[in-house]
Coordinates of C-alpha atoms in Angstrom, one line a residue:
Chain A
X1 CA 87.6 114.9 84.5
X2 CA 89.9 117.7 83.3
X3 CA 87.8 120.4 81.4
X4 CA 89.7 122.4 78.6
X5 CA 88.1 125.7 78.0
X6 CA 89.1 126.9 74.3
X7 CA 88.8 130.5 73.8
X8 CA 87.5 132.6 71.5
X9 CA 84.6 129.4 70.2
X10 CA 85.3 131.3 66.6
X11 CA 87.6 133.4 65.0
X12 CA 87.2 135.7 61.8
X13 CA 90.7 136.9 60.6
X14 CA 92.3 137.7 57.5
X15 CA 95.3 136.1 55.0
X16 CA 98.4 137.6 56.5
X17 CA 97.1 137.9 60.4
X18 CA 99.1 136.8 63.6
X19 CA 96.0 135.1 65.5
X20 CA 96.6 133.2 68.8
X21 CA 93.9 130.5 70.3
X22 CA 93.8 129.6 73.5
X23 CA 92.7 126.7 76.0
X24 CA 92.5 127.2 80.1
X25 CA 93.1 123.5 81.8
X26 CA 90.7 123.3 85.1
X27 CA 93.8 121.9 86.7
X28 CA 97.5 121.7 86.7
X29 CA 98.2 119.3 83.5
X30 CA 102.1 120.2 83.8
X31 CA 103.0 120.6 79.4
X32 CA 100.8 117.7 78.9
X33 CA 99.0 119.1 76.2
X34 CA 98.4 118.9 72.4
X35 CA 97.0 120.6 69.7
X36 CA 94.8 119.6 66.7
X37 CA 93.9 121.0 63.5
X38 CA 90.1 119.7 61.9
X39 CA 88.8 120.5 58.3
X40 CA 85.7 119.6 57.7
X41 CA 85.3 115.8 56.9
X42 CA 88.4 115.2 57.6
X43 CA 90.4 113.6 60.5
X44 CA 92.4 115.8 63.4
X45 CA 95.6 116.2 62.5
X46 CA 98.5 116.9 64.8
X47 CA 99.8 120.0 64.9
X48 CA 101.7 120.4 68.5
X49 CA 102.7 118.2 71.1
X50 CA 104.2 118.6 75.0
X51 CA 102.7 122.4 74.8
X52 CA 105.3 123.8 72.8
X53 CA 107.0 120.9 70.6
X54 CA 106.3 121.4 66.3
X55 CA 105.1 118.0 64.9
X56 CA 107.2 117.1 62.0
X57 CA 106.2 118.8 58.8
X58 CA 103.6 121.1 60.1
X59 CA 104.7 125.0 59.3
X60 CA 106.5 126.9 62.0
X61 CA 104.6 129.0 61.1
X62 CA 102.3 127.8 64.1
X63 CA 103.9 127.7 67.8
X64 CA 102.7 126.4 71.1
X65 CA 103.2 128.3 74.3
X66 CA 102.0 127.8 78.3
X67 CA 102.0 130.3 81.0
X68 CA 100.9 128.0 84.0
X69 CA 97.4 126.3 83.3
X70 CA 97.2 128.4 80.2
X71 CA 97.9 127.6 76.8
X72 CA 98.0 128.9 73.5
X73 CA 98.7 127.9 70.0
X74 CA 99.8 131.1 67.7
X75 CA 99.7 131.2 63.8
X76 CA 101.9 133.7 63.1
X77 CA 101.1 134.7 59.3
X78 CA 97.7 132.9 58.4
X79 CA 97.5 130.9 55.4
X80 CA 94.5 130.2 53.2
X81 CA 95.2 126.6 54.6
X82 CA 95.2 127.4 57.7
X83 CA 91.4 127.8 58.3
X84 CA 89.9 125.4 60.5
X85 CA 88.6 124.0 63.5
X86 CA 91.6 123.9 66.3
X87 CA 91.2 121.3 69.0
X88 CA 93.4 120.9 72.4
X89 CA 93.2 118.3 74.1
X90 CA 95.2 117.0 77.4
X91 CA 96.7 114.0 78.2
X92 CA 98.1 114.4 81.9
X93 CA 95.4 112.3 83.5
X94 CA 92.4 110.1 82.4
X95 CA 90.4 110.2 80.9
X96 CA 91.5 112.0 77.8
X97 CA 89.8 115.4 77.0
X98 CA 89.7 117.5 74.3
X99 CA 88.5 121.5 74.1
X100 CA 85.3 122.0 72.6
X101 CA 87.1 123.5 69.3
X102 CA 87.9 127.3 67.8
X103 CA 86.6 127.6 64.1
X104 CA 88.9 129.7 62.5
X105 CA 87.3 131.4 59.6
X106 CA 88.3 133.7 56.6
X107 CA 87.0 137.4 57.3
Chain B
X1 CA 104.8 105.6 57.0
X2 CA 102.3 104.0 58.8
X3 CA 98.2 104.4 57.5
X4 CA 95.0 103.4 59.6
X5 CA 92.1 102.2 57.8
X6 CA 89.2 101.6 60.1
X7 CA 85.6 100.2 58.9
X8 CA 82.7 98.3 60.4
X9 CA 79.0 98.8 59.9
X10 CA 77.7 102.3 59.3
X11 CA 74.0 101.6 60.2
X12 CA 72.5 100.0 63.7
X13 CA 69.5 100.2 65.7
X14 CA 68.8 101.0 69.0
X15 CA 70.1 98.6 71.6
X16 CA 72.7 96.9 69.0
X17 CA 75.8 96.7 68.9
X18 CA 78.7 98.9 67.1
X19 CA 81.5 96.9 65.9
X20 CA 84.5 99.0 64.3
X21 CA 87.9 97.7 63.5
X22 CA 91.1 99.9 62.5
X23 CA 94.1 98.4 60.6
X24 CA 97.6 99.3 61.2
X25 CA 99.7 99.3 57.7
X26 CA 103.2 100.3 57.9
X27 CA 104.6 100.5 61.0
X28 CA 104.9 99.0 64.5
X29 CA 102.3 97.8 66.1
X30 CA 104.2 96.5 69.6
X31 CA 105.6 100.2 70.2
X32 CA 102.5 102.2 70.8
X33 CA 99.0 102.7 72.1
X34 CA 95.7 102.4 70.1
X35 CA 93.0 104.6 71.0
X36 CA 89.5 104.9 69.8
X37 CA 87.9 108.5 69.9
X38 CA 84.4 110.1 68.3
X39 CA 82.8 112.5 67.5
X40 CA 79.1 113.3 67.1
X41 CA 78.0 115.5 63.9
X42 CA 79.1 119.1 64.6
X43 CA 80.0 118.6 67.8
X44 CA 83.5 117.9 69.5
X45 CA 85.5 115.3 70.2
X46 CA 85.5 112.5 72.9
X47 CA 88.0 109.9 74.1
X48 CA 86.8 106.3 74.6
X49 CA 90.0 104.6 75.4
X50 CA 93.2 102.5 74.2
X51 CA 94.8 99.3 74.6
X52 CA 98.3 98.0 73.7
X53 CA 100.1 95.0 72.0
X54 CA 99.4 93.2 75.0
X55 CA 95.8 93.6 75.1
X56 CA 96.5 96.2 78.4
X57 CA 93.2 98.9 77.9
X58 CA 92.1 102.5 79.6
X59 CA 88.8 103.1 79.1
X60 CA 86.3 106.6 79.9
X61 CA 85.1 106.3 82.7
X62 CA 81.4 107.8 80.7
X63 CA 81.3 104.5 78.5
X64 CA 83.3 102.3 80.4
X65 CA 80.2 99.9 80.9
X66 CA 79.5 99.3 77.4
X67 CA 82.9 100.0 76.1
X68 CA 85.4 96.6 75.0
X69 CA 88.6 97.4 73.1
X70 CA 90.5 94.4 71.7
X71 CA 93.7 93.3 69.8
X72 CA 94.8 91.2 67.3
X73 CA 98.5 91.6 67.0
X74 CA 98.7 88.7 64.6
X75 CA 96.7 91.3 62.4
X76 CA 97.8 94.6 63.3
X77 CA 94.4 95.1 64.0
X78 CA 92.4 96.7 67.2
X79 CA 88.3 96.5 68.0
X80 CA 85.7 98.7 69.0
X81 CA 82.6 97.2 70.7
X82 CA 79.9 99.6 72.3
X83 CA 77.0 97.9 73.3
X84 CA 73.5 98.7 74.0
X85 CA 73.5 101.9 71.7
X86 CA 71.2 104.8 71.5
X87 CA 71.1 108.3 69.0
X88 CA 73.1 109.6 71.2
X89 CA 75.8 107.4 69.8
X90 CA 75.9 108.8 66.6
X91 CA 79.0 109.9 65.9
X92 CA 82.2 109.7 63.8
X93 CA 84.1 107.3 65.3
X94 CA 88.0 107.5 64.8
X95 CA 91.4 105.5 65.4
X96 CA 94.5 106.5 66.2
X97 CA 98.1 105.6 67.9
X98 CA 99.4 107.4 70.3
X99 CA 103.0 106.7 71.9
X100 CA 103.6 104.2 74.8
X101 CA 104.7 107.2 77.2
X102 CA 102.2 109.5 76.0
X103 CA 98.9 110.4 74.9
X104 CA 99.0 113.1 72.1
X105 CA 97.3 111.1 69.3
X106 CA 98.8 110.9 65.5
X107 CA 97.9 109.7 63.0
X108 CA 94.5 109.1 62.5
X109 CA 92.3 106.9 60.8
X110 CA 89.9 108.4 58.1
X111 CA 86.9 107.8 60.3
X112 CA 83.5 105.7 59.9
X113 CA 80.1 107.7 60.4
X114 CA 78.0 105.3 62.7
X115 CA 74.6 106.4 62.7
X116 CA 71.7 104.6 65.3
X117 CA 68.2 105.0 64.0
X118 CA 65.5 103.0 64.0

């Protein structure tokens, strides 16, 4: 199986900060790649799809990029809303995987 | 807008069963894939598998032995058997649709906590 290794596992950062999260594929996964925003007892929801592509009403605010088998997700002001646990996960080949998560947290 | 409401029994012992089902309100059911993912307490988050309208299924390869998923498109309704489970199945277990070309996964259902004790 694909391993996604999410990096930093946590975050501490501040209203107003330009953070960036990222996720390293253990194999060429092409732009096959999504990510997922988690607060607690809640459900994932989808933030970005196809590496780079804004799901509809999420903030643009929050960008995808990929630089080979690397990927990040940037939030480019943070809002109090925006902490939480950030998920990728790829879908090139099966099975489905998922990074193990970044918590984002208020400094 | 389509909603997913999943439920099914919360409580099992070891070696049952876990039965979940997830209800699609809203929205096509022939035009995408349902998946089934969960996720233990605290921890991440892990894919079990999907099926389509037409009862075609990917499973993980990790669960694939005690894994079944189901459809019942006169419902707009998709199943969730694992059998034989242990603690280690103890998890938030989630549904969700995903499109028929691809696998990013949106929306979700709200999740059932499935906890195995005995």
């Amino acid at each position: 199986a694909i391993q996604l290794t999410q990096s930093p596992s946590s975050l501490s950062a501040s209203v107003g900060d330009r953070v960036t999260i990222t996720c390293r594929a253990s194999q060429d996964i092409s732009s096959a790649l999504a990510w997922y925003q988690q607060k607690p007892g809640k459900a994932p929801k989808l933030m970005i799809y196809d590496a780079s592509s804004l799901q509809s009403g999420v903030p643009s605010r929050f960008s995808g990029s990929v630089s080979g088998t690397d990927f990040s997700l940037t939030i480019s002001s943070l809002q109090p809303a925006d902490f939480a646990t950030y998920y990728c996960q790829q879908f090139n080949t099966y099975p489905i995987t998922f990074g193990q998560g970044t918590r984002l947290e208020i400094k | 807008q389509v909603q997913l409401q999943q439920w099914g029994a919360g409580l099992l012992k070891p070696s049952e069963t876990l039965s979940l089902t997830c209800g699609v309100y809203g929205g096509s059911f022939r035009d995408y894939y349902w998946s089934w993912i969960r996720q233990p307490p605290g921890k991440g988050l892990e894919w079990i598998g999907k099926i389509n309208h037409s009862g075609s299924t990917n499973y993980n390869p990790s669960l694939k032995s005690r894994v079944t998923i189901s459809v019942d498109t006169s419902k707009n309704q998709f199943s969730l058997k694992l059998t034989s489970v242990t603690a280690a199945d103890t998890a938030v277990y989630y549904c969700a649709r995903s499109p028929l070309q691809t696998d990013w996964l949106d929306p979700w259902g709200q999740g059932t906590l499935v906890t195995v004790s005995s």
